[in-house]
PDB file of C-alpha atoms and ligand atoms in Angstrom:
ATOM      1  CA  MET A  30      98.071 126.691 -51.674  1.00 68.00           C
ATOM      2  CA  ALA A  31      98.111 127.329 -47.937  1.00 81.00           C
ATOM      3  CA  LYS A  32      95.442 125.629 -45.858  1.00 94.00           C
ATOM      4  CA  THR A  33      93.017 128.308 -44.736  1.00 97.00           C
ATOM      5  CA  GLY A  34      90.153 128.755 -42.297  1.00 97.00           C
ATOM      6  CA  PHE A  35      87.858 131.552 -41.206  1.00 98.00           C
ATOM      7  CA  GLY A  36      87.633 132.993 -37.696  1.00 98.00           C
ATOM      8  CA  VAL A  37      85.345 135.606 -36.147  1.00 98.00           C
ATOM      9  CA  ASP A  38      86.082 137.229 -32.788  1.00 98.00           C
ATOM     10  CA  VAL A  39      83.041 138.738 -31.053  1.00 98.00           C
ATOM     11  CA  GLY A  40      84.000 141.419 -28.527  1.00 95.00           C
ATOM     12  CA  GLY A  41      82.185 144.078 -26.529  1.00 92.00           C
ATOM     13  CA  SER A  42      82.962 146.848 -29.026  1.00 92.00           C
ATOM     14  CA  GLY A  43      83.823 145.137 -32.318  1.00 96.00           C
ATOM     15  CA  VAL A  44      83.173 141.961 -34.282  1.00 98.00           C
ATOM     16  CA  LYS A  45      86.260 141.043 -36.312  1.00 98.00           C
ATOM     17  CA  GLY A  46      86.810 138.346 -38.883  1.00 98.00           C
ATOM     18  CA  GLY A  47      89.255 137.166 -41.482  1.00 98.00           C
ATOM     19  CA  VAL A  48      90.716 134.350 -43.543  1.00 98.00           C
ATOM     20  CA  VAL A  49      93.595 132.688 -41.681  1.00 98.00           C
ATOM     21  CA  ASP A  50      96.613 130.833 -43.033  1.00 97.00           C
ATOM     22  CA  LEU A  51      96.486 127.886 -40.628  1.00 97.00           C
ATOM     23  CA  GLU A  52     100.195 127.144 -40.937  1.00 96.00           C
ATOM     24  CA  THR A  53     101.541 130.616 -40.143  1.00 96.00           C
ATOM     25  CA  GLY A  54      98.647 132.248 -38.283  1.00 97.00           C
ATOM     26  CA  GLU A  55      98.757 135.181 -40.672  1.00 97.00           C
ATOM     27  CA  LEU A  56      95.615 136.749 -42.077  1.00 97.00           C
ATOM     28  CA  ILE A  57      95.128 136.488 -45.806  1.00 96.00           C
ATOM     29  CA  GLY A  58      93.566 139.704 -47.028  1.00 93.00           C
ATOM     30  CA  ASP A  59      91.869 142.262 -44.842  1.00 92.00           C
ATOM     31  CA  ARG A  60      90.617 141.887 -41.314  1.00 96.00           C
ATOM     32  CA  ILE A  61      86.946 142.905 -41.492  1.00 98.00           C
ATOM     33  CA  LYS A  62      85.728 144.812 -38.450  1.00 98.00           C
ATOM     34  CA  LEU A  63      82.131 145.866 -37.763  1.00 98.00           C
ATOM     35  CA  LEU A  64      80.827 147.533 -34.627  1.00 98.00           C
ATOM     36  CA  THR A  65      79.163 145.241 -32.117  1.00 97.00           C
ATOM     37  CA  PRO A  66      75.434 146.002 -32.303  1.00 98.00           C
ATOM     38  CA  HIS A  67      73.746 147.573 -29.274  1.00 97.00           C
ATOM     39  CA  PRO A  68      72.058 145.864 -27.614  1.00 98.00           C
ATOM     40  CA  SER A  69      74.312 142.926 -28.458  1.00 98.00           C
ATOM     41  CA  THR A  70      71.514 140.355 -28.485  1.00 98.00           C
ATOM     42  CA  PRO A  71      72.186 136.922 -30.013  1.00 98.00           C
ATOM     43  CA  GLU A  72      70.066 137.719 -33.098  1.00 98.00           C
ATOM     44  CA  ALA A  73      71.752 141.089 -33.704  1.00 98.00           C
ATOM     45  CA  VAL A  74      75.274 139.647 -33.322  1.00 98.00           C
ATOM     46  CA  ALA A  75      74.404 136.710 -35.608  1.00 98.00           C
ATOM     47  CA  LYS A  76      73.386 139.235 -38.292  1.00 98.00           C
ATOM     48  CA  THR A  77      76.682 141.082 -37.883  1.00 98.00           C
ATOM     49  CA  VAL A  78      78.655 137.836 -38.198  1.00 98.00           C
ATOM     50  CA  ALA A  79      76.670 136.918 -41.333  1.00 98.00           C
ATOM     51  CA  GLU A  80      77.492 140.342 -42.797  1.00 98.00           C
ATOM     52  CA  ILE A  81      81.227 139.754 -42.211  1.00 98.00           C
ATOM     53  CA  ILE A  82      81.050 136.377 -43.948  1.00 98.00           C
ATOM     54  CA  ARG A  83      79.128 137.973 -46.830  1.00 98.00           C
ATOM     55  CA  GLN A  84      81.708 140.733 -47.233  1.00 98.00           C
ATOM     56  CA  ALA A  85      84.548 138.195 -47.111  1.00 97.00           C
ATOM     57  CA  GLU A  86      82.769 135.949 -49.643  1.00 97.00           C
ATOM     58  CA  TRP A  87      83.720 132.925 -47.522  1.00 97.00           C
ATOM     59  CA  ASP A  88      81.700 129.755 -48.001  1.00 96.00           C
ATOM     60  CA  GLY A  89      83.426 127.239 -45.712  1.00 97.00           C
ATOM     61  CA  PRO A  90      83.101 126.410 -42.004  1.00 98.00           C
ATOM     62  CA  VAL A  91      83.484 129.251 -39.496  1.00 98.00           C
ATOM     63  CA  GLY A  92      84.965 129.414 -35.977  1.00 98.00           C
ATOM     64  CA  ILE A  93      83.436 132.063 -33.715  1.00 98.00           C
ATOM     65  CA  THR A  94      84.490 133.338 -30.272  1.00 98.00           C
ATOM     66  CA  LEU A  95      82.249 134.751 -27.568  1.00 98.00           C
ATOM     67  CA  PRO A  96      83.224 136.426 -24.287  1.00 97.00           C
ATOM     68  CA  SER A  97      81.308 133.596 -22.612  1.00 98.00           C
ATOM     69  CA  VAL A  98      81.723 130.162 -21.170  1.00 98.00           C
ATOM     70  CA  VAL A  99      80.640 127.846 -23.996  1.00 98.00           C
ATOM     71  CA  THR A 100      79.740 124.189 -23.458  1.00 97.00           C
ATOM     72  CA  GLY A 101      78.298 122.013 -26.212  1.00 96.00           C
ATOM     73  CA  GLY A 102      77.865 125.141 -28.364  1.00 97.00           C
ATOM     74  CA  VAL A 103      75.668 126.794 -25.715  1.00 98.00           C
ATOM     75  CA  ALA A 104      76.734 130.098 -24.095  1.00 98.00           C
ATOM     76  CA  ARG A 105      76.631 129.796 -20.317  1.00 98.00           C
ATOM     77  CA  SER A 106      77.758 133.287 -19.282  1.00 98.00           C
ATOM     78  CA  ALA A 107      77.995 136.736 -20.871  1.00 96.00           C
ATOM     79  CA  ALA A 108      80.786 139.201 -20.081  1.00 91.00           C
ATOM     80  CA  ASN A 109      80.403 142.563 -21.844  1.00 88.00           C
ATOM     81  CA  ILE A 110      77.665 141.309 -24.138  1.00 95.00           C
ATOM     82  CA  ASP A 111      73.907 141.120 -23.758  1.00 98.00           C
ATOM     83  CA  LYS A 112      72.759 138.791 -20.982  1.00 98.00           C
ATOM     84  CA  GLY A 113      70.327 137.241 -23.501  1.00 98.00           C
ATOM     85  CA  TRP A 114      73.277 135.065 -24.586  1.00 98.00           C
ATOM     86  CA  ILE A 115      73.069 132.999 -21.416  1.00 98.00           C
ATOM     87  CA  GLY A 116      71.472 129.667 -22.357  1.00 98.00           C
ATOM     88  CA  THR A 117      71.505 130.453 -26.106  1.00 98.00           C
ATOM     89  CA  ASP A 118      72.538 127.632 -28.424  1.00 98.00           C
ATOM     90  CA  ALA A 119      75.104 129.809 -30.167  1.00 98.00           C
ATOM     91  CA  ARG A 120      76.271 127.065 -32.496  1.00 98.00           C
ATOM     92  CA  ALA A 121      72.726 126.503 -33.846  1.00 98.00           C
ATOM     93  CA  LEU A 122      72.029 130.242 -34.042  1.00 98.00           C
ATOM     94  CA  PHE A 123      75.193 131.049 -36.032  1.00 98.00           C
ATOM     95  CA  SER A 124      74.834 127.974 -38.218  1.00 98.00           C
ATOM     96  CA  ASP A 125      71.258 129.006 -39.148  1.00 98.00           C
ATOM     97  CA  ALA A 126      72.387 132.581 -39.832  1.00 98.00           C
ATOM     98  CA  LEU A 127      75.116 131.192 -42.109  1.00 98.00           C
ATOM     99  CA  GLY A 128      72.954 128.941 -44.262  1.00 98.00           C
ATOM    100  CA  GLY A 129      73.379 125.783 -42.173  1.00 98.00           C
ATOM    101  CA  ARG A 130      77.154 125.529 -42.490  1.00 97.00           C
ATOM    102  CA  ARG A 131      79.460 123.963 -39.884  1.00 97.00           C
ATOM    103  CA  VAL A 132      80.269 126.326 -37.045  1.00 97.00           C
ATOM    104  CA  THR A 133      82.395 126.021 -33.888  1.00 98.00           C
ATOM    105  CA  VAL A 134      81.807 128.434 -31.005  1.00 98.00           C
ATOM    106  CA  LEU A 135      84.310 128.856 -28.195  1.00 98.00           C
ATOM    107  CA  ASN A 136      85.377 131.232 -25.437  1.00 98.00           C
ATOM    108  CA  ASP A 137      87.436 134.223 -26.645  1.00 97.00           C
ATOM    109  CA  ALA A 138      90.428 133.597 -24.366  1.00 98.00           C
ATOM    110  CA  ASP A 139      90.438 129.893 -25.233  1.00 98.00           C
ATOM    111  CA  ALA A 140      90.697 130.843 -28.908  1.00 98.00           C
ATOM    112  CA  ALA A 141      93.516 133.306 -28.218  1.00 98.00           C
ATOM    113  CA  GLY A 142      95.299 130.668 -26.120  1.00 98.00           C
ATOM    114  CA  MET A 143      95.088 128.051 -28.873  1.00 97.00           C
ATOM    115  CA  ALA A 144      96.457 130.527 -31.410  1.00 98.00           C
ATOM    116  CA  GLU A 145      99.315 131.796 -29.237  1.00 98.00           C
ATOM    117  CA  ASP A 146     100.252 128.285 -28.145  1.00 97.00           C
ATOM    118  CA  ALA A 147     100.322 126.856 -31.669  1.00 97.00           C
ATOM    119  CA  LEU A 148     101.583 129.777 -33.742  1.00 97.00           C
ATOM    120  CA  GLY A 149     102.473 132.701 -31.479  1.00 98.00           C
ATOM    121  CA  ALA A 150     104.417 133.344 -28.285  1.00 98.00           C
ATOM    122  CA  GLY A 151     104.073 129.742 -27.092  1.00 97.00           C
ATOM    123  CA  LYS A 152     104.986 127.927 -30.289  1.00 96.00           C
ATOM    124  CA  ASP A 153     108.294 126.650 -28.909  1.00 95.00           C
ATOM    125  CA  ALA A 154     107.009 126.079 -25.375  1.00 96.00           C
ATOM    126  CA  LYS A 155     106.557 122.653 -23.874  1.00 93.00           C
ATOM    127  CA  GLY A 156     104.393 121.570 -20.963  1.00 97.00           C
ATOM    128  CA  VAL A 157     101.713 123.743 -19.416  1.00 98.00           C
ATOM    129  CA  VAL A 158     101.049 127.160 -20.944  1.00 98.00           C
ATOM    130  CA  ILE A 159      98.607 129.677 -19.486  1.00 98.00           C
ATOM    131  CA  LEU A 160      97.442 132.617 -21.562  1.00 98.00           C
ATOM    132  CA  LEU A 161      95.763 135.505 -19.793  1.00 98.00           C
ATOM    133  CA  THR A 162      94.067 138.355 -21.616  1.00 97.00           C
ATOM    134  CA  PHE A 163      94.115 141.611 -19.668  1.00 97.00           C
ATOM    135  CA  GLY A 164      91.251 143.838 -20.763  1.00 95.00           C
ATOM    136  CA  THR A 165      87.912 144.837 -19.266  1.00 93.00           C
ATOM    137  CA  GLY A 166      88.165 141.523 -17.408  1.00 95.00           C
ATOM    138  CA  ILE A 167      90.769 138.757 -17.381  1.00 97.00           C
ATOM    139  CA  GLY A 168      90.266 135.855 -19.781  1.00 98.00           C
ATOM    140  CA  SER A 169      92.218 132.617 -19.368  1.00 98.00           C
ATOM    141  CA  ALA A 170      93.264 129.569 -21.341  1.00 98.00           C
ATOM    142  CA  ILE A 171      95.338 126.620 -20.168  1.00 98.00           C
ATOM    143  CA  LEU A 172      96.995 124.147 -22.526  1.00 97.00           C
ATOM    144  CA  HIS A 173      99.086 121.088 -21.908  1.00 97.00           C
ATOM    145  CA  ASN A 174     101.337 120.163 -24.826  1.00 95.00           C
ATOM    146  CA  GLY A 175      98.932 121.958 -27.130  1.00 93.00           C
ATOM    147  CA  VAL A 176      95.711 120.495 -25.766  1.00 95.00           C
ATOM    148  CA  LEU A 177      93.234 123.008 -24.366  1.00 96.00           C
ATOM    149  CA  LEU A 178      91.217 122.552 -21.184  1.00 97.00           C
ATOM    150  CA  PRO A 179      88.283 124.829 -22.121  1.00 97.00           C
ATOM    151  CA  ASN A 180      86.375 127.389 -20.043  1.00 98.00           C
ATOM    152  CA  THR A 181      88.798 127.844 -17.173  1.00 98.00           C
ATOM    153  CA  GLU A 182      87.612 131.341 -16.072  1.00 98.00           C
ATOM    154  CA  PHE A 183      90.645 131.978 -13.850  1.00 98.00           C
ATOM    155  CA  GLY A 184      89.846 135.695 -13.953  1.00 98.00           C
ATOM    156  CA  HIS A 185      87.066 134.998 -11.493  1.00 97.00           C
ATOM    157  CA  MET A 186      89.269 133.169  -9.004  1.00 97.00           C
ATOM    158  CA  GLU A 187      89.323 134.910  -5.643  1.00 97.00           C
ATOM    159  CA  VAL A 188      92.766 136.209  -4.769  1.00 98.00           C
ATOM    160  CA  ASP A 189      93.201 137.706  -1.291  1.00 97.00           C
ATOM    161  CA  GLY A 190      89.516 138.496  -0.933  1.00 97.00           C
ATOM    162  CA  LYS A 191      88.871 139.871  -4.437  1.00 97.00           C
ATOM    163  CA  GLU A 192      88.222 138.384  -7.846  1.00 97.00           C
ATOM    164  CA  ALA A 193      91.453 138.283  -9.867  1.00 98.00           C
ATOM    165  CA  GLU A 194      89.941 140.463 -12.612  1.00 97.00           C
ATOM    166  CA  HIS A 195      88.857 143.078 -10.070  1.00 97.00           C
ATOM    167  CA  ARG A 196      92.502 143.361  -9.006  1.00 98.00           C
ATOM    168  CA  ALA A 197      94.448 143.073 -12.206  1.00 98.00           C
ATOM    169  CA  ALA A 198      92.356 143.589 -15.366  1.00 97.00           C
ATOM    170  CA  SER A 199      93.766 146.474 -17.388  1.00 97.00           C
ATOM    171  CA  SER A 200      90.464 148.306 -16.808  1.00 96.00           C
ATOM    172  CA  VAL A 201      91.391 148.431 -13.098  1.00 98.00           C
ATOM    173  CA  LYS A 202      94.638 150.227 -13.940  1.00 98.00           C
ATOM    174  CA  GLU A 203      92.639 152.855 -15.810  1.00 97.00           C
ATOM    175  CA  LYS A 204      89.846 153.164 -13.252  1.00 98.00           C
ATOM    176  CA  LYS A 205      92.225 153.555 -10.302  1.00 98.00           C
ATOM    177  CA  ASP A 206      94.792 155.506 -12.307  1.00 98.00           C
ATOM    178  CA  LEU A 207      97.578 153.116 -11.235  1.00 98.00           C
ATOM    179  CA  SER A 208     101.128 153.420 -12.549  1.00 98.00           C
ATOM    180  CA  TYR A 209     102.449 150.428 -14.509  1.00 98.00           C
ATOM    181  CA  LYS A 210     104.535 149.497 -11.459  1.00 98.00           C
ATOM    182  CA  GLU A 211     101.552 149.631  -9.087  1.00 98.00           C
ATOM    183  CA  TRP A 212      99.398 147.647 -11.470  1.00 98.00           C
ATOM    184  CA  ALA A 213     102.180 145.091 -12.040  1.00 98.00           C
ATOM    185  CA  ALA A 214     102.232 144.418  -8.273  1.00 98.00           C
ATOM    186  CA  GLU A 215      98.564 143.338  -8.511  1.00 98.00           C
ATOM    187  CA  VAL A 216      99.289 141.234 -11.595  1.00 98.00           C
ATOM    188  CA  SER A 217     102.146 139.514  -9.719  1.00 98.00           C
ATOM    189  CA  ARG A 218      99.819 138.763  -6.835  1.00 98.00           C
ATOM    190  CA  VAL A 219      97.302 137.121  -9.165  1.00 98.00           C
ATOM    191  CA  LEU A 220      99.974 135.202 -11.098  1.00 98.00           C
ATOM    192  CA  THR A 221     101.496 133.962  -7.829  1.00 98.00           C
ATOM    193  CA  ARG A 222      98.193 132.355  -6.938  1.00 98.00           C
ATOM    194  CA  PHE A 223      97.860 130.785 -10.386  1.00 98.00           C
ATOM    195  CA  GLU A 224     101.434 129.467 -10.421  1.00 98.00           C
ATOM    196  CA  ASN A 225     101.110 127.959  -6.944  1.00 98.00           C
ATOM    197  CA  LEU A 226      97.979 126.071  -7.958  1.00 98.00           C
ATOM    198  CA  LEU A 227      98.719 125.175 -11.575  1.00 98.00           C
ATOM    199  CA  TRP A 228     102.533 125.162 -11.960  1.00 98.00           C
ATOM    200  CA  PRO A 229     102.644 126.395 -15.562  1.00 98.00           C
ATOM    201  CA  ASP A 230     105.886 126.412 -17.556  1.00 98.00           C
ATOM    202  CA  LEU A 231     104.964 129.685 -19.249  1.00 98.00           C
ATOM    203  CA  PHE A 232     102.518 132.567 -18.928  1.00 98.00           C
ATOM    204  CA  ILE A 233     101.555 134.480 -22.067  1.00 98.00           C
ATOM    205  CA  ALA A 234     100.165 137.965 -21.419  1.00 98.00           C
ATOM    206  CA  GLY A 235      97.591 139.078 -23.971  1.00 97.00           C
ATOM    207  CA  GLY A 236      95.091 141.911 -24.346  1.00 94.00           C
ATOM    208  CA  GLY A 237      95.795 145.431 -25.578  1.00 92.00           C
ATOM    209  CA  ILE A 238      98.109 146.210 -22.650  1.00 95.00           C
ATOM    210  CA  SER A 239     100.546 143.505 -23.806  1.00 95.00           C
ATOM    211  CA  ARG A 240     101.635 145.976 -26.501  1.00 95.00           C
ATOM    212  CA  LYS A 241     103.202 148.023 -23.668  1.00 97.00           C
ATOM    213  CA  HIS A 242     104.813 144.935 -22.116  1.00 97.00           C
ATOM    214  CA  GLU A 243     108.187 146.572 -21.606  1.00 98.00           C
ATOM    215  CA  LYS A 244     106.542 148.963 -19.104  1.00 98.00           C
ATOM    216  CA  TRP A 245     105.198 146.278 -16.786  1.00 98.00           C
ATOM    217  CA  ILE A 246     106.434 142.726 -17.445  1.00 98.00           C
ATOM    218  CA  PRO A 247     109.907 143.630 -16.029  1.00 98.00           C
ATOM    219  CA  HIS A 248     108.207 144.604 -12.721  1.00 98.00           C
ATOM    220  CA  LEU A 249     106.611 141.178 -12.241  1.00 98.00           C
ATOM    221  CA  THR A 250     108.071 139.087  -9.436  1.00 98.00           C
ATOM    222  CA  ASN A 251     106.874 135.598 -10.443  1.00 98.00           C
ATOM    223  CA  ARG A 252     109.046 132.516 -10.805  1.00 98.00           C
ATOM    224  CA  THR A 253     107.308 131.465 -14.054  1.00 98.00           C
ATOM    225  CA  PRO A 254     108.484 133.242 -17.214  1.00 98.00           C
ATOM    226  CA  VAL A 255     105.947 135.756 -18.599  1.00 98.00           C
ATOM    227  CA  VAL A 256     106.092 136.669 -22.292  1.00 98.00           C
ATOM    228  CA  PRO A 257     103.887 139.068 -24.261  1.00 98.00           C
ATOM    229  CA  ALA A 258     101.411 137.682 -26.785  1.00 97.00           C
ATOM    230  CA  ALA A 259     102.670 137.722 -30.359  1.00 97.00           C
ATOM    231  CA  LEU A 260      99.450 137.747 -32.386  1.00 96.00           C
ATOM    232  CA  LEU A 261      97.781 140.596 -30.473  1.00 85.00           C
ATOM    233  CA  ASN A 262      94.531 141.701 -32.071  1.00 87.00           C
ATOM    234  CA  THR A 263      94.299 138.722 -34.415  1.00 96.00           C
ATOM    235  CA  ALA A 264      94.709 135.935 -31.814  1.00 97.00           C
ATOM    236  CA  GLY A 265      90.942 135.411 -31.378  1.00 97.00           C
ATOM    237  CA  ILE A 266      90.349 135.201 -35.129  1.00 98.00           C
ATOM    238  CA  VAL A 267      93.270 132.805 -35.648  1.00 98.00           C
ATOM    239  CA  GLY A 268      92.252 130.579 -32.719  1.00 98.00           C
ATOM    240  CA  ALA A 269      88.633 130.446 -33.887  1.00 98.00           C
ATOM    241  CA  ALA A 270      89.776 129.365 -37.365  1.00 98.00           C
ATOM    242  CA  LEU A 271      92.080 126.715 -35.853  1.00 97.00           C
ATOM    243  CA  ALA A 272      89.269 125.448 -33.622  1.00 97.00           C
ATOM    244  CA  VAL A 273      86.812 124.892 -36.463  1.00 97.00           C
ATOM    245  CA  GLU A 274      89.438 123.327 -38.709  1.00 92.00           C
ATOM    246  CA  THR A 275      90.818 120.982 -36.052  1.00 86.00           C
ATOM    247  CA  GLY A 276      87.315 119.999 -34.938  1.00 78.00           C
ATOM    248  CA  ILE A 277      87.780 121.249 -31.376  1.00 74.00           C
ATOM    249  CA  ALA A 278      84.340 122.111 -30.053  1.00 67.00           C
ATOM    250  CA  PRO A 279      84.245 122.720 -26.333  1.00 67.00           C
TER     251      PRO A 279
HETATM  252  C1  BGC B 306      84.798 136.304 -18.847  1.00 56.24           C
HETATM  253  C2  BGC B 306      85.525 135.311 -19.754  1.00 56.24           C
HETATM  254  C3  BGC B 306      86.158 136.026 -20.925  1.00 56.24           C
HETATM  255  C4  BGC B 306      87.000 137.209 -20.443  1.00 56.24           C
HETATM  256  C5  BGC B 306      87.567 138.016 -21.594  1.00 56.24           C
HETATM  257  C6  BGC B 306      85.762 137.411 -18.430  1.00 56.24           C
HETATM  258  O1  BGC B 306      85.091 138.344 -17.633  1.00 56.24           O
HETATM  259  O2  BGC B 306      84.271 135.662 -17.704  1.00 56.24           O
HETATM  260  O3  BGC B 306      84.619 134.328 -20.224  1.00 56.24           O
HETATM  261  O4  BGC B 306      86.979 135.123 -21.613  1.00 56.24           O
HETATM  262  O5  BGC B 306      86.251 138.070 -19.598  1.00 56.24           O
HETATM  263  O6  BGC B 306      86.568 138.519 -22.431  1.00 56.24           O
END
C-alpha cells in the first residue's frame, strides 16, 4: 500500500483537504472543499478543518497551511484571513480541534514549494529552486537541494519603490486591466531582483495564473529558467501532507 498523509490548505475563499499519496503527490479519493468561514477567525477555521477531517474519516496526523508566516506553530501574520490569527498558536488550536492529534502548520507557499520541488515541476531540478505563487499576493518558497528555508515572504520585498506583490501579483493584472505582456514585464522586473540577490537555478510559477503560462512565461526576460507549477490546486494539500509526514515544522 502507498504511504499516505493528509493535507489541508487554508485559503481566503476555500479550505481544501485530501489524502495524499506521498510517493506520487496524487490525491487518493476526493479533494474536500468547504468555504472559508466569514469572519475567518481561528476558532471558525479550526471548526471547518475539523469538519473536513470528519468527512474524510482520517485519523492520522494532519499538515495544515495558512496564508501566514508561521514560526514554532504560531501564526505571525495574516494575509487574506482574519487578523485574529496574528499571535495565535495555530498548532495547539488545530490539535485541540482534532482530538489532540499531531499537527504541523506551515505557510501556504512553503507547502506548495515543498510539493513542487519534491514531486512536481522541480522534481528533477538541482540546486536552488524558488517557487512563487501569483494570486491576491505573491507567496514564496526557497529550497536548496530539497531543504526549505521557511517564511521567506519575498512578495513583500521592495522592487523599484513598490512591494513586489503590488507590482506583479495576478490581482494587479486584473485590477489594472493589464495585458499578459504588460503584466509579464512587471513579473520580469520582480524576478530580476530575486535572481540578482538569490541566484536560483529554477523559478517555478504557481497560482491560478500558471494555468495560462503559455500567455506570459514566453514574455519573461530573465536569465533563470521559469517553469509553470505542475500540481496546481493541490500543491498546498500535498506539501502540507509531506510536511507533517517528514516532521518539518517551521
Ligand atoms: C503573504 C504570504 C502568503 C502569500 C500567499 C502573502 O501576502 O504575506 O505569507 O504566503 O501572500 O498567500
